[in-house]
Short mmCIF file of C-alpha atoms in Angstrom, two decimals:
data_model
loop_
_atom_site.label_atom_id
_atom_site.label_comp_id
_atom_site.label_asym_id
_atom_site.label_seq_id
_atom_site.Cartn_x
_atom_site.Cartn_y
_atom_site.Cartn_z
CA UNK O 162 22.64 -1.41 -26.56
CA UNK O 163 19.61 -3.46 -25.19
CA UNK O 164 16.78 -4.17 -27.67
CA UNK O 165 14.23 -1.19 -27.31
CA UNK O 166 11.47 -2.68 -29.40
CA UNK O 167 9.53 -4.74 -26.82
CA UNK O 168 7.24 -3.29 -24.35
CA UNK O 169 8.50 -2.91 -20.93
CA UNK O 170 6.39 -4.40 -18.13
CA UNK O 171 8.05 -2.20 -15.38
CA UNK O 172 8.17 -3.74 -11.90
CA UNK O 173 6.11 -6.91 -12.88
CA UNK O 174 9.12 -8.28 -14.49
CA UNK O 175 10.69 -8.95 -11.06
CA UNK O 176 7.50 -10.79 -9.68
CA UNK O 177 6.09 -7.36 -8.23
CA UNK O 178 2.53 -6.13 -8.73
CA UNK O 179 2.07 -5.41 -12.38
CA UNK O 180 1.88 -2.03 -13.78
CA UNK O 181 0.52 -0.67 -16.93
CA UNK O 182 2.69 -1.87 -20.01
CA UNK O 183 4.83 0.92 -21.32
CA UNK O 184 5.13 0.95 -25.16
CA UNK O 185 8.12 2.13 -27.01
CA UNK O 186 8.27 5.84 -27.73
CA UNK O 187 6.46 7.05 -30.90
CA UNK O 188 8.54 8.76 -33.46
CA UNK O 189 6.95 12.11 -32.86
CA UNK O 190 7.94 12.08 -29.15
CA UNK O 191 11.60 11.34 -29.76
CA UNK O 192 14.23 14.27 -29.45
CA UNK O 193 17.25 13.98 -31.61
CA UNK O 194 19.18 12.16 -28.80
CA UNK O 195 22.02 9.55 -28.79
CA UNK O 196 19.96 6.38 -28.37
CA UNK O 197 20.78 4.75 -31.61
CA UNK O 198 24.60 5.69 -31.20
CA UNK O 199 24.74 4.29 -27.79
CA UNK O 200 27.56 1.80 -27.37
CA UNK O 201 27.93 -0.88 -24.83
CA UNK O 202 29.45 0.44 -21.61
CA UNK O 203 29.17 4.09 -22.81
CA UNK O 204 28.15 6.43 -19.92
CA UNK O 205 24.75 8.03 -20.48
CA UNK O 206 22.42 10.52 -18.80
CA UNK O 207 18.61 10.40 -19.26
CA UNK O 208 16.63 13.58 -19.38
CA UNK O 209 12.96 13.23 -18.75
CA UNK O 210 11.70 16.86 -19.66
CA UNK O 211 8.71 18.09 -21.64
CA UNK O 212 10.05 21.52 -22.42
CA UNK O 213 11.84 20.51 -25.67
CA UNK O 214 13.83 23.80 -25.91
CA UNK O 215 15.20 23.33 -22.32
CA UNK O 216 15.85 19.44 -22.99
CA UNK O 217 18.00 20.55 -25.93
CA UNK O 218 20.13 22.95 -23.86
CA UNK O 219 20.45 20.08 -21.14
CA UNK O 220 21.39 17.42 -23.67
CA UNK O 221 24.34 19.74 -25.03
CA UNK O 222 25.46 20.07 -21.38
CA UNK O 223 25.46 16.14 -20.95
CA UNK O 224 27.54 15.78 -24.09
CA UNK O 225 29.98 18.50 -23.17
CA UNK O 226 30.66 16.47 -20.00
CA UNK O 227 31.30 13.24 -21.88
CA UNK O 228 27.95 11.51 -21.65
CA UNK O 229 25.67 10.37 -24.14
CA UNK O 230 22.33 12.16 -23.94
CA UNK O 231 19.05 10.20 -23.86
CA UNK O 232 15.79 12.23 -23.80
CA UNK O 233 12.03 11.66 -23.20
CA UNK O 234 9.21 14.21 -23.25
CA UNK O 235 6.92 12.38 -20.98
CA UNK O 236 7.02 9.85 -18.17
CA UNK O 237 6.13 6.77 -20.09
CA UNK O 238 8.89 7.25 -22.59
CA UNK O 239 11.40 7.92 -19.72
CA UNK O 240 10.48 4.80 -17.96
CA UNK O 241 10.93 2.83 -21.18
CA UNK O 242 14.44 4.31 -21.88
CA UNK O 243 15.59 3.82 -18.15
CA UNK O 244 14.55 0.21 -18.31
CA UNK O 245 16.06 -0.69 -21.73
CA UNK O 246 19.21 1.71 -21.71
CA UNK O 247 19.99 1.74 -18.01
CA UNK O 248 21.50 5.16 -17.98
CA UNK O 249 24.04 6.15 -15.40
CA UNK O 250 21.79 8.95 -14.02
CA UNK O 251 18.50 10.72 -14.69
CA UNK O 252 17.45 14.39 -14.60
CA UNK O 253 13.70 14.42 -13.89
CA UNK O 254 10.99 17.02 -14.17
CA UNK O 255 7.86 16.69 -12.05
CA UNK O 256 5.31 18.54 -14.28
CA UNK O 257 5.05 15.82 -17.13
CA UNK O 258 2.16 14.74 -19.31
CA UNK O 259 0.58 11.39 -18.51
CA UNK O 260 2.73 9.95 -15.63
CA UNK O 261 4.06 12.88 -13.75
CA UNK O 262 7.52 12.92 -12.07
CA UNK O 263 6.45 11.59 -8.82
CA UNK O 264 4.86 8.53 -10.44
CA UNK O 265 8.17 7.90 -12.58
CA UNK O 266 10.18 8.10 -9.63
CA UNK O 267 8.07 5.62 -7.65
CA UNK O 268 8.01 3.11 -10.63
CA UNK O 269 11.95 3.78 -10.98
CA UNK O 270 12.49 2.73 -7.35
CA UNK O 271 9.99 -0.34 -7.51
CA UNK O 272 11.96 -1.78 -10.58
CA UNK O 273 14.91 -3.77 -9.37
CA UNK O 274 16.49 -3.04 -12.71
CA UNK O 275 16.40 0.62 -12.35
CA UNK O 276 16.24 1.60 -8.58
CA UNK O 277 19.85 2.05 -8.22
CA UNK O 278 19.96 4.75 -10.96
CA UNK O 279 20.71 8.26 -9.11
CA UNK O 280 17.94 10.70 -10.08
CA UNK O 281 18.33 14.43 -9.73
CA UNK O 282 14.97 16.37 -9.93
CA UNK O 283 14.85 19.70 -11.91
CA UNK O 284 11.60 21.08 -11.79
CA UNK O 285 9.55 24.37 -11.15
CA UNK O 286 7.77 22.75 -7.90
CA UNK O 287 8.98 23.45 -4.36
CA UNK O 288 8.87 20.00 -2.69
CA UNK O 289 12.45 19.06 -2.19
CA UNK O 290 11.78 16.84 0.83
CA UNK O 291 9.34 14.61 -1.01
CA UNK O 292 12.04 14.02 -3.75
CA UNK O 293 14.84 13.29 -1.27
CA UNK O 294 12.58 11.00 0.63
CA UNK O 295 11.86 9.03 -2.33
CA UNK O 296 15.74 8.65 -2.97
CA UNK O 297 16.69 11.53 -5.14
CA UNK O 298 20.33 12.58 -4.87
CA UNK O 299 19.31 16.33 -5.43
CA UNK O 300 16.55 18.78 -6.14
CA UNK O 301 16.88 22.06 -8.08
CA UNK O 302 13.97 24.60 -8.73
CA UNK O 303 13.49 26.29 -12.01
CA UNK O 304 14.42 28.80 -13.29
CA UNK O 305 17.96 27.84 -12.94
CA UNK O 306 21.03 29.85 -13.55
CA UNK O 307 24.39 28.41 -15.12
CA UNK O 308 25.92 27.88 -11.74
CA UNK O 309 23.06 25.88 -10.42
CA UNK O 310 23.42 23.60 -13.60
CA UNK O 311 27.17 23.30 -12.91
CA UNK O 312 26.29 22.21 -9.50
CA UNK O 313 23.71 19.69 -10.49
CA UNK O 314 25.92 18.04 -12.88
CA UNK O 315 28.71 17.92 -10.29
CA UNK O 316 26.38 16.20 -7.78
CA UNK O 317 25.55 13.66 -10.60
CA UNK O 318 29.19 13.07 -11.41
CA UNK O 319 29.96 12.58 -7.90
CA UNK O 320 27.20 10.14 -7.41
CA UNK O 321 28.20 7.90 -10.28
CA UNK O 322 31.85 8.16 -9.86
CA UNK O 323 31.92 6.74 -6.44
CA UNK O 324 32.65 2.87 -6.35
CA UNK O 325 32.05 2.64 -2.60
CA UNK O 326 29.15 4.22 -0.55
CA UNK O 327 29.55 5.01 3.07
CA UNK O 328 27.12 3.90 5.71
CA UNK O 329 27.16 4.91 9.48
CA UNK O 330 25.43 2.68 11.90
CA UNK O 331 24.80 4.46 15.41
CA UNK O 332 23.79 1.52 17.71
CA UNK O 333 25.06 1.14 21.51
CA UNK O 334 24.31 -2.50 21.73
CA UNK O 335 27.23 -4.58 20.23
CA UNK O 336 25.31 -7.69 19.44
CA UNK O 337 22.64 -5.54 17.61
CA UNK O 338 25.36 -3.61 15.71
CA UNK O 339 27.08 -6.72 14.77
CA UNK O 340 23.89 -8.06 13.13
CA UNK O 341 23.18 -4.78 11.34
CA UNK O 342 26.86 -4.97 9.81
CA UNK O 343 26.02 -8.56 8.86
CA UNK O 344 22.93 -7.53 7.03
CA UNK O 345 23.95 -4.45 5.16
CA UNK O 346 27.74 -5.19 4.40
CA UNK O 347 28.69 -5.47 0.73
CA UNK O 348 31.65 -5.15 -1.45
CA UNK O 349 30.64 -1.66 -2.44
CA UNK O 350 29.71 -0.39 0.96
CA UNK O 351 32.15 0.78 3.79
CA UNK O 352 30.30 0.65 7.09
CA UNK O 353 31.29 2.45 10.24
CA UNK O 354 30.03 1.76 13.49
CA UNK O 355 29.55 4.29 16.50
CA UNK O 356 28.52 2.99 19.82
CA UNK O 357 27.46 6.27 21.21
CA UNK O 358 26.16 9.64 20.22
CA UNK O 359 29.64 11.33 20.83
CA UNK O 360 31.27 8.97 18.71
CA UNK O 361 28.74 9.37 15.74
CA UNK O 362 29.38 13.09 16.06
CA UNK O 363 32.97 12.80 15.70
CA UNK O 364 32.73 10.56 12.75
CA UNK O 365 30.31 12.99 11.06
CA UNK O 366 32.65 15.75 11.68
CA UNK O 367 35.49 14.03 9.90
CA UNK O 368 33.64 12.14 7.14
CA UNK O 369 30.92 12.39 4.62
CA UNK O 370 28.48 9.59 4.73
CA UNK O 371 25.70 8.58 2.27
CA UNK O 372 23.32 7.20 4.85
CA UNK O 373 22.97 6.74 8.60
CA UNK O 374 21.23 4.08 10.55
CA UNK O 375 20.16 5.28 14.12
CA UNK O 376 18.85 3.84 17.11
CA UNK O 377 17.08 6.37 19.13
CA UNK O 378 17.85 4.89 22.74
CA UNK O 379 21.60 5.66 22.98
CA UNK O 380 23.67 5.58 26.28
CA UNK O 381 25.06 8.82 26.41
CA UNK O 382 22.29 10.94 24.45
CA UNK O 383 18.96 10.43 22.69
CA UNK O 384 18.89 9.84 19.11
CA UNK O 385 16.96 13.13 18.89
CA UNK O 386 19.90 14.92 20.25
CA UNK O 387 22.00 13.56 17.61
CA UNK O 388 19.56 14.65 15.06
CA UNK O 389 19.41 18.14 16.51
CA UNK O 390 23.27 18.25 15.92
CA UNK O 391 22.99 17.17 12.41
CA UNK O 392 20.27 19.64 11.73
CA UNK O 393 22.77 22.59 12.53
CA UNK O 394 25.45 21.22 10.40
CA UNK O 395 26.31 22.55 7.01
CA UNK O 396 23.37 21.69 4.68
CA UNK O 397 25.60 19.80 2.20
CA UNK O 398 26.69 17.50 5.03
CA UNK O 399 23.12 16.41 6.02
CA UNK O 400 22.23 12.98 5.03
CA UNK O 401 19.35 10.29 4.85
CA UNK O 402 18.61 8.98 8.32
CA UNK O 403 16.86 5.60 8.88
CA UNK O 404 15.30 5.08 12.25
CA UNK O 405 15.99 1.61 13.30
CA UNK O 406 13.85 0.46 16.25
CA UNK O 407 12.62 -2.69 17.71
CA UNK O 408 9.39 -0.93 19.06
CA UNK O 409 6.75 1.42 17.58
CA UNK O 410 7.37 5.02 17.97
CA UNK O 411 4.98 6.84 20.40
CA UNK O 412 2.80 9.66 19.21
CA UNK O 413 5.07 12.23 20.94
CA UNK O 414 8.21 10.60 19.20
CA UNK O 415 6.74 10.78 15.84
CA UNK O 416 5.85 14.36 16.36
CA UNK O 417 9.54 15.29 17.43
CA UNK O 418 10.73 13.47 14.40
CA UNK O 419 8.62 15.67 12.19
CA UNK O 420 10.59 18.59 13.45
CA UNK O 421 13.55 17.36 11.43
CA UNK O 422 11.81 16.15 8.22
CA UNK O 423 12.41 19.52 6.50
CA UNK O 424 16.20 18.98 6.72
CA UNK O 425 16.75 15.32 7.44
CA UNK O 426 15.14 12.28 5.70
CA UNK O 427 13.63 10.01 8.25
CA UNK O 428 12.58 6.55 7.39
CA UNK O 429 11.35 3.92 10.00
CA UNK O 430 12.51 0.36 9.44
CA UNK O 431 11.25 -2.21 11.78
CA UNK O 432 12.21 -5.36 9.87
CA UNK O 433 15.38 -6.58 8.14
CA UNK O 434 13.86 -6.67 4.84
CA UNK O 435 12.60 -3.11 5.25
CA UNK O 436 15.85 -1.86 6.45
CA UNK O 437 17.77 -3.53 3.58
CA UNK O 438 15.34 -1.93 1.22
CA UNK O 439 15.78 1.56 2.66
CA UNK O 440 19.56 1.39 2.88
CA UNK O 441 20.07 0.05 -0.67
CA UNK O 442 17.93 2.67 -1.96
CA UNK O 443 19.72 5.62 -0.51
CA UNK O 444 23.14 4.05 -1.31
CA UNK O 445 22.03 3.24 -4.84
CA UNK O 446 23.27 -0.12 -4.82
CA UNK O 447 22.74 -2.30 -7.82
CA UNK O 448 20.52 -5.34 -6.83
CA UNK O 449 22.76 -7.78 -8.69
CA UNK O 450 25.70 -6.76 -6.48
CA UNK O 451 23.96 -8.27 -3.50
CA UNK O 452 24.20 -11.98 -2.55
CA UNK O 453 21.13 -14.11 -3.46
CA UNK O 454 19.70 -14.16 0.08
CA UNK O 455 19.76 -10.26 0.25
CA UNK O 456 18.15 -10.21 -3.26
CA UNK O 457 15.48 -12.21 -2.07
CA UNK O 458 14.84 -10.07 1.04
CA UNK O 459 14.90 -6.98 -1.19
CA UNK O 460 12.38 -8.37 -3.67
CA UNK O 461 10.24 -9.45 -0.69
CA UNK O 462 10.31 -5.90 0.62
CA UNK O 463 9.56 -4.43 -2.71
CA UNK O 464 6.69 -6.78 -3.44
CA UNK O 465 3.71 -4.96 -1.95
CA UNK O 466 1.56 -8.01 -1.72
CA UNK O 467 4.22 -9.76 0.45
CA UNK O 468 3.76 -6.98 2.95
CA UNK O 469 0.15 -7.82 3.50
CA UNK O 470 1.15 -11.50 4.30
CA UNK O 471 0.14 -12.48 8.00
CA UNK O 472 -1.33 -8.96 8.67
CA UNK O 473 -4.65 -8.93 10.65
CA UNK O 474 -7.64 -7.04 9.22
CA UNK O 475 -10.93 -6.45 10.97
CA UNK O 476 -13.75 -6.25 8.18
CA UNK O 477 -16.91 -4.61 9.51
CA UNK O 478 -19.91 -4.76 7.05
CA UNK O 479 -23.70 -5.64 7.71
CA UNK O 480 -23.96 -7.00 4.23
CA UNK O 481 -22.66 -10.75 4.29
CA UNK O 482 -22.26 -10.70 0.59
CA UNK O 483 -19.59 -7.99 0.87
CA UNK O 484 -17.87 -9.86 3.85
CA UNK O 485 -17.81 -13.02 1.66
CA UNK O 486 -16.36 -11.36 -1.38
CA UNK O 487 -13.77 -9.16 0.70
CA UNK O 488 -12.79 -12.08 2.80
CA UNK O 489 -12.06 -14.32 -0.37
CA UNK O 490 -9.88 -11.51 -1.69
CA UNK O 491 -7.89 -10.78 1.48
CA UNK O 492 -7.38 -14.61 2.19
CA UNK O 493 -5.59 -14.76 -1.12
CA UNK O 494 -3.12 -12.36 0.07
CA UNK O 495 -2.61 -14.37 3.07
CA UNK O 496 -4.27 -12.01 5.49
CA UNK O 497 -5.96 -12.96 8.69
CA UNK O 498 -9.50 -11.73 8.47
CA UNK O 499 -11.60 -10.93 11.57
CA UNK O 500 -15.40 -10.32 10.73
CA UNK O 501 -18.05 -8.06 12.53
CA UNK O 502 -21.46 -7.26 11.19
CA UNK O 503 -21.91 -3.82 12.94
CA UNK O 504 -20.22 -1.21 14.95
CA UNK O 505 -20.87 -2.77 18.47
CA UNK O 506 -19.60 -6.22 17.28
CA UNK O 507 -16.39 -4.35 15.78
CA UNK O 508 -15.68 -2.91 19.25
CA UNK O 509 -15.96 -6.28 20.84
CA UNK O 510 -13.58 -7.88 18.05
CA UNK O 511 -11.09 -5.20 18.63
CA UNK O 512 -10.98 -5.93 22.57
CA UNK O 513 -10.62 -9.67 21.46
CA UNK O 514 -7.84 -9.00 18.85
CA UNK O 515 -5.66 -6.00 20.12
CA UNK O 516 -3.22 -6.92 17.25
CA UNK O 517 -5.26 -5.96 14.50
CA UNK O 518 -3.30 -3.89 11.85
CA UNK O 519 -6.11 -2.58 9.84
CA UNK O 520 -9.99 -1.94 9.95
CA UNK O 521 -11.97 -1.93 6.72
CA UNK O 522 -15.18 -0.18 7.83
CA UNK O 523 -18.66 0.17 6.33
CA UNK O 524 -20.39 3.36 7.06
CA UNK O 525 -24.00 2.70 6.71
CA UNK O 526 -24.79 0.17 9.47
CA UNK O 527 -27.63 -0.43 11.86
CA UNK O 528 -27.20 0.13 15.50
CA UNK O 529 -23.91 2.00 15.48
CA UNK O 530 -22.86 3.27 12.08
CA UNK O 531 -19.25 3.54 10.69
CA UNK O 532 -18.66 7.20 11.78
CA UNK O 533 -19.65 6.55 15.48
CA UNK O 534 -17.64 3.30 15.60
CA UNK O 535 -14.62 5.18 14.31
CA UNK O 536 -15.07 7.82 16.77
CA UNK O 537 -15.35 5.52 19.70
CA UNK O 538 -12.15 3.55 18.47
CA UNK O 539 -10.23 6.82 18.43
CA UNK O 540 -11.44 7.94 21.96
CA UNK O 541 -10.59 4.48 23.64
CA UNK O 542 -6.80 4.23 24.49
CA UNK O 543 -7.21 0.57 25.02
CA UNK O 544 -8.15 -0.10 21.54
CA UNK O 545 -5.76 -0.36 18.43
CA UNK O 546 -6.06 2.66 16.14
CA UNK O 547 -6.87 5.19 19.14
CA UNK O 548 -5.52 8.44 19.14
CA UNK O 549 -3.15 7.41 21.95
CA UNK O 550 -2.07 4.06 21.05
CA UNK O 551 1.30 3.31 19.67
#
């Protein structure tokens, strides 16, 4: 078993933005779990649950199924154990002291050492879609009955027993689909390619896939038609859908996609790094199983500061001291900074730079304040950030 006496640095160990160091659990917080008896290679499930009585019940169920049981009563201890013990799966509550379940999930998925671990939520909250969109394998709401718990463990056992994940790529451009296969293939991924919506529907009716990459512009039907078909399938056969498009979605298309978000997980991936990140997340791939170049791409996608590189930001402030300070900080992130000292100048800069990605707007300014400037931007379809711009 790995040494569990040193503090974990979370995602910062992989060169990512540092998170608050998490110390080893205090003796008072430790349930009588199996961490001291855990052997190298032994299968284990981590329970992150602050209801100690319920946690003890779950631990017995874990042991009955042949797993070692690890337990944490708060988010920090759970993150520590996940990083140091690398369990085969995690059962996670949301209502936790200190770091809640959403924060725990986010940090697990930002850490390359733990992001592949299947996580099943077990909580009193009703927010299944949020959990699934973060990469969870399942979501059950408390209180639970024995049948629900049995199904929960069956879901976990199925997730960790599969050595090969199945990915469906739906793309009618042969050259594009070939490039996607080259990007996403791996020794633990079986890829099927559908060149049309009908072919995709046939494959989905015969096989269960773990994830689908979908181009919205198909030759025989739109991607929306295919999503409509999936929505009416058996709920257990629904799957994460990653929209892959070379263009930005229009406002109307985004509204259409929201129609499906209660039943289908929709992600937009516009770059190879982002697409690789999303697919490996939903397929629960171990980072070390990827080749070195794909590991580099994955870490670049996970590194939030890398996402800022090359982005153009318009900085609007009438105080030159603020502009100087913020420009220095943004330049360190390799961002392109365009400056404006008031609202009218900001509008002129947006006309000159229609490729601006972000506007940092002061509110209290002479001539035209921030509120009026924002309203003007939203009303002008020619400006980036308007209500009708892509």
